[in-house]
Amino acid sequence: MKEHPEFDICVFGSVNADVCVYAERAAGLGETRFGDRYALNLGGKGANQAIAAHRLGAHVRLLGNTGDDIFGAFVRQELARFGVATDLIGVAGSYPTGMASILVDAAGRNAITVVAGANLTASEAEFKALEEVLKPKSALLLQCERSPAANLRAARKARNVGACVVLDPAPVPSGETLKTLAGLVDIVTPNETETEALTGIAPTDRASTEAAADALHGMGFRIAVLKLGARGAFVRAPELRRHVAAPSVACVDSVAAGDCFNAALATRLCAGSSIEAAVRYACAAGALSVSRPGAAASAPTAAEIASFAPDLSA
């Protein structure tokens, strides 16, 4: 897939350094356990989504902030290594670079604690840059690792130019923030845990999944795409209720799988795919991501998805 103006993806998001610890299970309160290994990686939902979209052929602009510290230098170096431009990454000198502590257990499941640091800052220069890079046929990817006020302002700017706004509601925002965002967001993509936190409904079977998706639609989100892990995804659009199965893979590491999903979803929508086709493609991207370790490094290329699921490559 080659770069094309219709594939413009703008990511307004977090940039973190991730400390990943791999262990058979997480330690309980008051307990000390040995892990198997650890790694320092580039992370943050914003950085992960930007890299994933770039690997799928999109022209990507990432807007975010780091601290003026060694971790800030590290994440910039890693972004450049992955091919994502860093010219719109600001430096918030009085804040540390965002940091995530990630535990990955033997089943590939993860538990993440984030210290937002510089991700909670936003400058007028950043919003001016956002206005310049947003286009009517582009997509704006948002997550909730930046401040609610900044996300709302970014979403309004995207809505003003007719860009598609895709929200990953993680960490789950407060009720008032969510209510305002709902009217500005085109597609919301919670996972199972986030879906229950947002709606009070655990999506454990078809009936509860539909009920949760309907609840999100009732909140004002035009399209809800529930990410259901190994079960795939459920799409609730004005004229569509559809479960989309995920390809079967052995789960090695689920970190950033949702970010790969969102990047793939937005990229295919910008290319003109239907919401159902885009979700099928996103499920394949997420499946490939969990089959290998790492966050940004686990994002598949368009060629890899084409080989993995030939019927989805368009």
GROMACS .gro file of C-alpha atoms in nm:
model
  314
    1MET     CA    1   0.000   0.000   0.000
    2LYS     CA    2   0.147   0.337  -0.102
    3GLU     CA    3   0.102   0.673   0.062
    4HIS     CA    4  -0.199   0.857  -0.071
    5PRO     CA    5  -0.362   1.189   0.031
    6GLU     CA    6  -0.678   1.002   0.131
    7PHE     CA    7  -0.477   0.800   0.381
    8ASP     CA    8  -0.387   1.099   0.599
    9ILE     CA    9  -0.398   1.000   0.966
   10CYS     CA   10  -0.348   1.255   1.242
   11VAL     CA   11  -0.280   1.117   1.589
   12PHE     CA   12  -0.329   1.349   1.885
   13GLY     CA   13  -0.199   1.129   2.158
   14SER     CA   14   0.038   1.007   2.422
   15VAL     CA   15   0.405   0.923   2.384
   16ASN     CA   16   0.551   0.705   2.659
   17ALA     CA   17   0.847   0.499   2.757
   18ASP     CA   18   0.718   0.152   2.850
   19VAL     CA   19   0.884  -0.070   3.108
   20CYS     CA   20   0.747  -0.417   3.027
   21VAL     CA   21   0.790  -0.702   3.273
   22TYR     CA   22   0.708  -1.055   3.159
   23ALA     CA   23   0.611  -1.296   3.436
   24GLU     CA   24   0.394  -1.601   3.489
   25ARG     CA   25   0.149  -1.390   3.685
   26ALA     CA   26   0.124  -1.052   3.851
   27ALA     CA   27   0.232  -1.015   4.212
   28GLY     CA   28  -0.048  -0.965   4.462
   29LEU     CA   29  -0.056  -0.684   4.717
   30GLY     CA   30   0.233  -0.728   4.958
   31GLU     CA   31   0.385  -1.003   4.744
   32THR     CA   32   0.722  -1.008   4.565
   33ARG     CA   33   0.768  -1.237   4.265
   34PHE     CA   34   1.038  -1.303   4.010
   35GLY     CA   35   0.973  -1.211   3.648
   36ASP     CA   36   1.117  -1.379   3.343
   37ARG     CA   37   1.253  -1.072   3.162
   38TYR     CA   38   1.194  -0.702   3.104
   39ALA     CA   39   1.225  -0.454   2.819
   40LEU     CA   40   1.226  -0.078   2.775
   41ASN     CA   41   1.010   0.007   2.474
   42LEU     CA   42   0.850   0.298   2.300
   43GLY     CA   43   0.483   0.314   2.393
   44GLY     CA   44   0.186   0.533   2.461
   45LYS     CA   45  -0.137   0.483   2.272
   46GLY     CA   46  -0.066   0.780   2.049
   47ALA     CA   47   0.279   0.658   1.945
   48ASN     CA   48   0.155   0.301   1.901
   49GLN     CA   49  -0.133   0.408   1.677
   50ALA     CA   50   0.090   0.638   1.471
   51ILE     CA   51   0.344   0.364   1.405
   52ALA     CA   52   0.074   0.110   1.325
   53ALA     CA   53  -0.090   0.346   1.074
   54HIS     CA   54   0.248   0.428   0.917
   55ARG     CA   55   0.321   0.058   0.871
   56LEU     CA   56  -0.011   0.020   0.692
   57GLY     CA   57   0.082   0.285   0.436
   58ALA     CA   58  -0.077   0.595   0.585
   59HIS     CA   59   0.076   0.941   0.582
   60VAL     CA   60   0.089   1.004   0.959
   61ARG     CA   61   0.132   1.316   1.170
   62LEU     CA   62   0.177   1.259   1.544
   63LEU     CA   63   0.117   1.542   1.789
   64GLY     CA   64   0.226   1.495   2.148
   65ASN     CA   65   0.470   1.603   2.418
   66THR     CA   66   0.761   1.459   2.613
   67GLY     CA   67   0.973   1.581   2.899
   68ASP     CA   68   1.325   1.718   2.859
   69ASP     CA   69   1.483   1.401   2.994
   70ILE     CA   70   1.656   1.081   2.885
   71PHE     CA   71   1.323   0.907   2.823
   72GLY     CA   72   1.214   1.191   2.597
   73ALA     CA   73   1.530   1.146   2.391
   74PHE     CA   74   1.469   0.770   2.385
   75VAL     CA   75   1.112   0.790   2.255
   76ARG     CA   76   1.206   1.044   1.986
   77GLN     CA   77   1.485   0.820   1.868
   78GLU     CA   78   1.247   0.523   1.858
   79LEU     CA   79   0.976   0.715   1.670
   80ALA     CA   80   1.231   0.815   1.408
   81ARG     CA   81   1.353   0.454   1.386
   82PHE     CA   82   0.996   0.343   1.312
   83GLY     CA   83   0.960   0.611   1.044
   84VAL     CA   84   0.727   0.852   1.225
   85ALA     CA   85   0.820   1.222   1.208
   86THR     CA   86   0.890   1.392   1.540
   87ASP     CA   87   0.869   1.755   1.428
   88LEU     CA   88   0.528   1.798   1.597
   89ILE     CA   89   0.639   1.641   1.926
   90GLY     CA   90   0.682   1.922   2.179
   91VAL     CA   91   0.896   1.936   2.494
   92ALA     CA   92   0.729   2.022   2.825
   93GLY     CA   93   1.040   2.095   3.024
   94SER     CA   94   0.885   2.097   3.371
   95TYR     CA   95   0.714   1.759   3.321
   96PRO     CA   96   0.868   1.413   3.291
   97THR     CA   97   0.815   1.200   2.982
   98GLY     CA   98   0.512   0.975   3.020
   99MET     CA   99   0.587   0.632   3.160
  100ALA     CA  100   0.393   0.304   3.161
  101SER     CA  101   0.458   0.005   3.382
  102ILE     CA  102   0.329  -0.304   3.202
  103LEU     CA  103   0.297  -0.657   3.336
  104VAL     CA  104   0.245  -0.929   3.074
  105ASP     CA  105   0.150  -1.271   3.215
  106ALA     CA  106   0.204  -1.619   3.076
  107ALA     CA  107  -0.125  -1.602   2.881
  108GLY     CA  108  -0.021  -1.279   2.708
  109ARG     CA  109  -0.266  -1.068   2.911
  110ASN     CA  110  -0.151  -0.730   3.033
  111ALA     CA  111  -0.204  -0.492   3.323
  112ILE     CA  112  -0.088  -0.135   3.269
  113THR     CA  113  -0.028   0.159   3.502
  114VAL     CA  114   0.043   0.490   3.329
  115VAL     CA  115   0.206   0.804   3.469
  116ALA     CA  116   0.097   1.065   3.215
  117GLY     CA  117   0.363   1.330   3.277
  118ALA     CA  118   0.408   1.555   2.973
  119ASN     CA  119   0.113   1.392   2.797
  120LEU     CA  120  -0.119   1.607   3.007
  121THR     CA  121   0.025   1.927   2.859
  122ALA     CA  122  -0.085   2.100   2.537
  123SER     CA  123   0.028   2.431   2.386
  124GLU     CA  124  -0.129   2.682   2.150
  125ALA     CA  125   0.143   2.593   1.899
  126GLU     CA  126   0.027   2.232   1.908
  127PHE     CA  127  -0.334   2.324   1.829
  128LYS     CA  128  -0.221   2.557   1.552
  129ALA     CA  129  -0.024   2.268   1.403
  130LEU     CA  130  -0.328   2.044   1.438
  131GLU     CA  131  -0.535   2.289   1.233
  132GLU     CA  132  -0.273   2.282   0.960
  133VAL     CA  133  -0.251   1.902   0.931
  134LEU     CA  134  -0.620   1.810   0.957
  135LYS     CA  135  -0.797   1.762   0.625
  136PRO     CA  136  -1.160   1.683   0.532
  137LYS     CA  137  -1.082   1.324   0.427
  138SER     CA  138  -0.836   1.255   0.707
  139ALA     CA  139  -0.892   1.075   1.036
  140LEU     CA  140  -0.808   1.202   1.383
  141LEU     CA  141  -0.718   0.931   1.633
  142LEU     CA  142  -0.778   1.020   1.997
  143GLN     CA  143  -0.718   0.831   2.321
  144CYS     CA  144  -0.766   0.934   2.682
  145GLU     CA  145  -0.404   0.947   2.794
  146ARG     CA  146  -0.408   1.321   2.727
  147SER     CA  147  -0.614   1.579   2.916
  148PRO     CA  148  -0.992   1.582   2.861
  149ALA     CA  149  -0.985   1.952   2.772
  150ALA     CA  150  -0.716   1.897   2.507
  151ASN     CA  151  -0.903   1.603   2.356
  152LEU     CA  152  -1.224   1.803   2.337
  153ARG     CA  153  -1.048   2.090   2.166
  154ALA     CA  154  -0.880   1.855   1.918
  155ALA     CA  155  -1.211   1.681   1.842
  156ARG     CA  156  -1.383   2.014   1.777
  157LYS     CA  157  -1.112   2.116   1.532
  158ALA     CA  158  -1.149   1.785   1.348
  159ARG     CA  159  -1.526   1.821   1.336
  160ASN     CA  160  -1.490   2.174   1.195
  161VAL     CA  161  -1.291   2.049   0.894
  162GLY     CA  162  -1.493   1.730   0.841
  163ALA     CA  163  -1.229   1.480   0.954
  164CYS     CA  164  -1.337   1.144   1.096
  165VAL     CA  165  -1.277   1.124   1.473
  166VAL     CA  166  -1.197   0.782   1.622
  167LEU     CA  167  -1.182   0.760   2.003
  168ASP     CA  168  -1.014   0.488   2.207
  169PRO     CA  169  -1.173   0.556   2.549
  170ALA     CA  170  -0.878   0.440   2.757
  171PRO     CA  171  -0.833   0.518   3.036
  172VAL     CA  172  -1.212   0.553   3.068
  173PRO     CA  173  -1.304   0.923   3.088
  174SER     CA  174  -1.545   1.078   3.337
  175GLY     CA  175  -1.914   1.094   3.260
  176GLU     CA  176  -1.920   1.466   3.178
  177THR     CA  177  -1.618   1.442   2.946
  178LEU     CA  178  -1.770   1.140   2.776
  179LYS     CA  179  -2.102   1.315   2.724
  180THR     CA  180  -1.934   1.608   2.549
  181LEU     CA  181  -1.702   1.387   2.345
  182ALA     CA  182  -1.989   1.169   2.224
  183GLY     CA  183  -2.125   1.448   2.010
  184LEU     CA  184  -1.786   1.510   1.849
  185VAL     CA  185  -1.670   1.152   1.792
  186ASP     CA  186  -1.764   0.946   1.487
  187ILE     CA  187  -1.646   0.608   1.616
  188VAL     CA  188  -1.579   0.489   1.972
  189THR     CA  189  -1.379   0.167   2.020
  190PRO     CA  190  -1.383   0.036   2.380
  191ASN     CA  191  -1.252  -0.306   2.476
  192GLU     CA  192  -1.451  -0.541   2.701
  193THR     CA  193  -1.337  -0.384   3.029
  194GLU     CA  194  -1.392  -0.030   2.903
  195THR     CA  195  -1.732  -0.123   2.761
  196GLU     CA  196  -1.849  -0.241   3.102
  197ALA     CA  197  -1.709   0.071   3.272
  198LEU     CA  198  -1.884   0.297   3.022
  199THR     CA  199  -2.221   0.122   3.008
  200GLY     CA  200  -2.246  -0.096   3.319
  201ILE     CA  201  -2.292  -0.396   3.087
  202ALA     CA  202  -2.028  -0.669   3.055
  203PRO     CA  203  -2.028  -0.787   2.689
  204THR     CA  204  -2.007  -1.159   2.764
  205ASP     CA  205  -2.249  -1.296   2.503
  206ARG     CA  206  -2.439  -1.178   2.196
  207ALA     CA  207  -2.730  -1.029   2.391
  208SER     CA  208  -2.518  -0.836   2.641
  209THR     CA  209  -2.280  -0.722   2.366
  210GLU     CA  210  -2.569  -0.582   2.161
  211ALA     CA  211  -2.714  -0.415   2.469
  212ALA     CA  212  -2.381  -0.249   2.552
  213ALA     CA  213  -2.334  -0.134   2.193
  214ASP     CA  214  -2.688   0.007   2.189
  215ALA     CA  215  -2.613   0.192   2.514
  216LEU     CA  216  -2.306   0.356   2.359
  217HIS     CA  217  -2.509   0.451   2.054
  218GLY     CA  218  -2.767   0.599   2.288
  219MET     CA  219  -2.499   0.812   2.452
  220GLY     CA  220  -2.452   0.990   2.119
  221PHE     CA  221  -2.176   0.790   1.951
  222ARG     CA  222  -2.282   0.738   1.589
  223ILE     CA  223  -2.080   0.418   1.555
  224ALA     CA  224  -1.963   0.189   1.837
  225VAL     CA  225  -1.705  -0.082   1.767
  226LEU     CA  226  -1.658  -0.310   2.067
  227LYS     CA  227  -1.319  -0.480   2.074
  228LEU     CA  228  -1.376  -0.829   2.215
  229GLY     CA  229  -1.026  -0.977   2.212
  230ALA     CA  230  -1.013  -1.330   2.074
  231ARG     CA  231  -1.388  -1.307   2.000
  232GLY     CA  232  -1.330  -1.033   1.744
  233ALA     CA  233  -1.545  -0.719   1.743
  234PHE     CA  234  -1.905  -0.604   1.737
  235VAL     CA  235  -2.016  -0.314   1.517
  236ARG     CA  236  -2.315  -0.096   1.603
  237ALA     CA  237  -2.381   0.159   1.330
  238PRO     CA  238  -2.708   0.334   1.238
  239GLU     CA  239  -2.795   0.063   0.985
  240LEU     CA  240  -2.576  -0.223   1.108
  241ARG     CA  241  -2.544  -0.465   1.400
  242ARG     CA  242  -2.277  -0.719   1.318
  243HIS     CA  243  -2.034  -0.947   1.500
  244VAL     CA  244  -1.699  -0.982   1.323
  245ALA     CA  245  -1.490  -1.285   1.415
  246ALA     CA  246  -1.116  -1.253   1.472
  247PRO     CA  247  -0.864  -1.484   1.304
  248SER     CA  248  -0.738  -1.752   1.543
  249VAL     CA  249  -0.380  -1.703   1.663
  250ALA     CA  250  -0.170  -1.799   1.966
  251CYS     CA  251  -0.158  -1.497   2.197
  252VAL     CA  252   0.197  -1.404   2.295
  253ASP     CA  253   0.153  -1.041   2.405
  254SER     CA  254  -0.166  -0.834   2.386
  255VAL     CA  255   0.002  -0.497   2.455
  256ALA     CA  256  -0.094  -0.243   2.184
  257ALA     CA  257  -0.328  -0.482   2.003
  258GLY     CA  258  -0.610  -0.230   2.045
  259ASP     CA  259  -0.387   0.042   1.905
  260CYS     CA  260  -0.312  -0.166   1.595
  261PHE     CA  261  -0.686  -0.227   1.563
  262ASN     CA  262  -0.770   0.145   1.572
  263ALA     CA  263  -0.496   0.238   1.327
  264ALA     CA  264  -0.608  -0.030   1.081
  265LEU     CA  265  -0.972   0.070   1.120
  266ALA     CA  266  -0.900   0.437   1.046
  267THR     CA  267  -0.666   0.360   0.757
  268ARG     CA  268  -0.921   0.141   0.579
  269LEU     CA  269  -1.204   0.389   0.637
  270CYS     CA  270  -0.991   0.668   0.486
  271ALA     CA  271  -0.929   0.437   0.190
  272GLY     CA  272  -1.304   0.414   0.131
  273SER     CA  273  -1.387   0.078   0.292
  274SER     CA  274  -1.723   0.019   0.456
  275ILE     CA  275  -1.730   0.010   0.836
  276GLU     CA  276  -1.778  -0.369   0.834
  277ALA     CA  277  -1.487  -0.426   0.593
  278ALA     CA  278  -1.267  -0.190   0.794
  279VAL     CA  279  -1.347  -0.377   1.117
  280ARG     CA  280  -1.260  -0.711   0.953
  281TYR     CA  281  -0.925  -0.567   0.846
  282ALA     CA  282  -0.870  -0.424   1.196
  283CYS     CA  283  -0.941  -0.764   1.353
  284ALA     CA  284  -0.672  -0.918   1.133
  285ALA     CA  285  -0.425  -0.645   1.232
  286GLY     CA  286  -0.501  -0.696   1.600
  287ALA     CA  287  -0.464  -1.073   1.569
  288LEU     CA  288  -0.122  -1.041   1.407
  289SER     CA  289  -0.019  -0.797   1.678
  290VAL     CA  290  -0.096  -1.035   1.967
  291SER     CA  291   0.097  -1.315   1.798
  292ARG     CA  292   0.430  -1.143   1.871
  293PRO     CA  293   0.582  -0.947   2.161
  294GLY     CA  294   0.617  -0.572   2.202
  295ALA     CA  295   0.398  -0.267   2.166
  296ALA     CA  296   0.488  -0.055   1.863
  297ALA     CA  297   0.714  -0.329   1.732
  298SER     CA  298   0.423  -0.574   1.708
  299ALA     CA  299   0.229  -0.366   1.452
  300PRO     CA  300   0.191  -0.551   1.120
  301THR     CA  301   0.256  -0.410   0.775
  302ALA     CA  302  -0.002  -0.407   0.498
  303ALA     CA  303   0.197  -0.682   0.322
  304GLU     CA  304   0.185  -0.900   0.632
  305ILE     CA  305  -0.192  -0.861   0.660
  306ALA     CA  306  -0.228  -0.938   0.289
  307SER     CA  307  -0.033  -1.261   0.340
  308PHE     CA  308  -0.216  -1.347   0.662
  309ALA     CA  309  -0.566  -1.275   0.532
  310PRO     CA  310  -0.555  -1.240   0.150
  311ASP     CA  311  -0.931  -1.188   0.121
  312LEU     CA  312  -0.907  -0.866   0.326
  313SER     CA  313  -0.640  -0.682   0.128
  314ALA     CA  314  -0.805  -0.427  -0.099
   0.00000   0.00000   0.00000
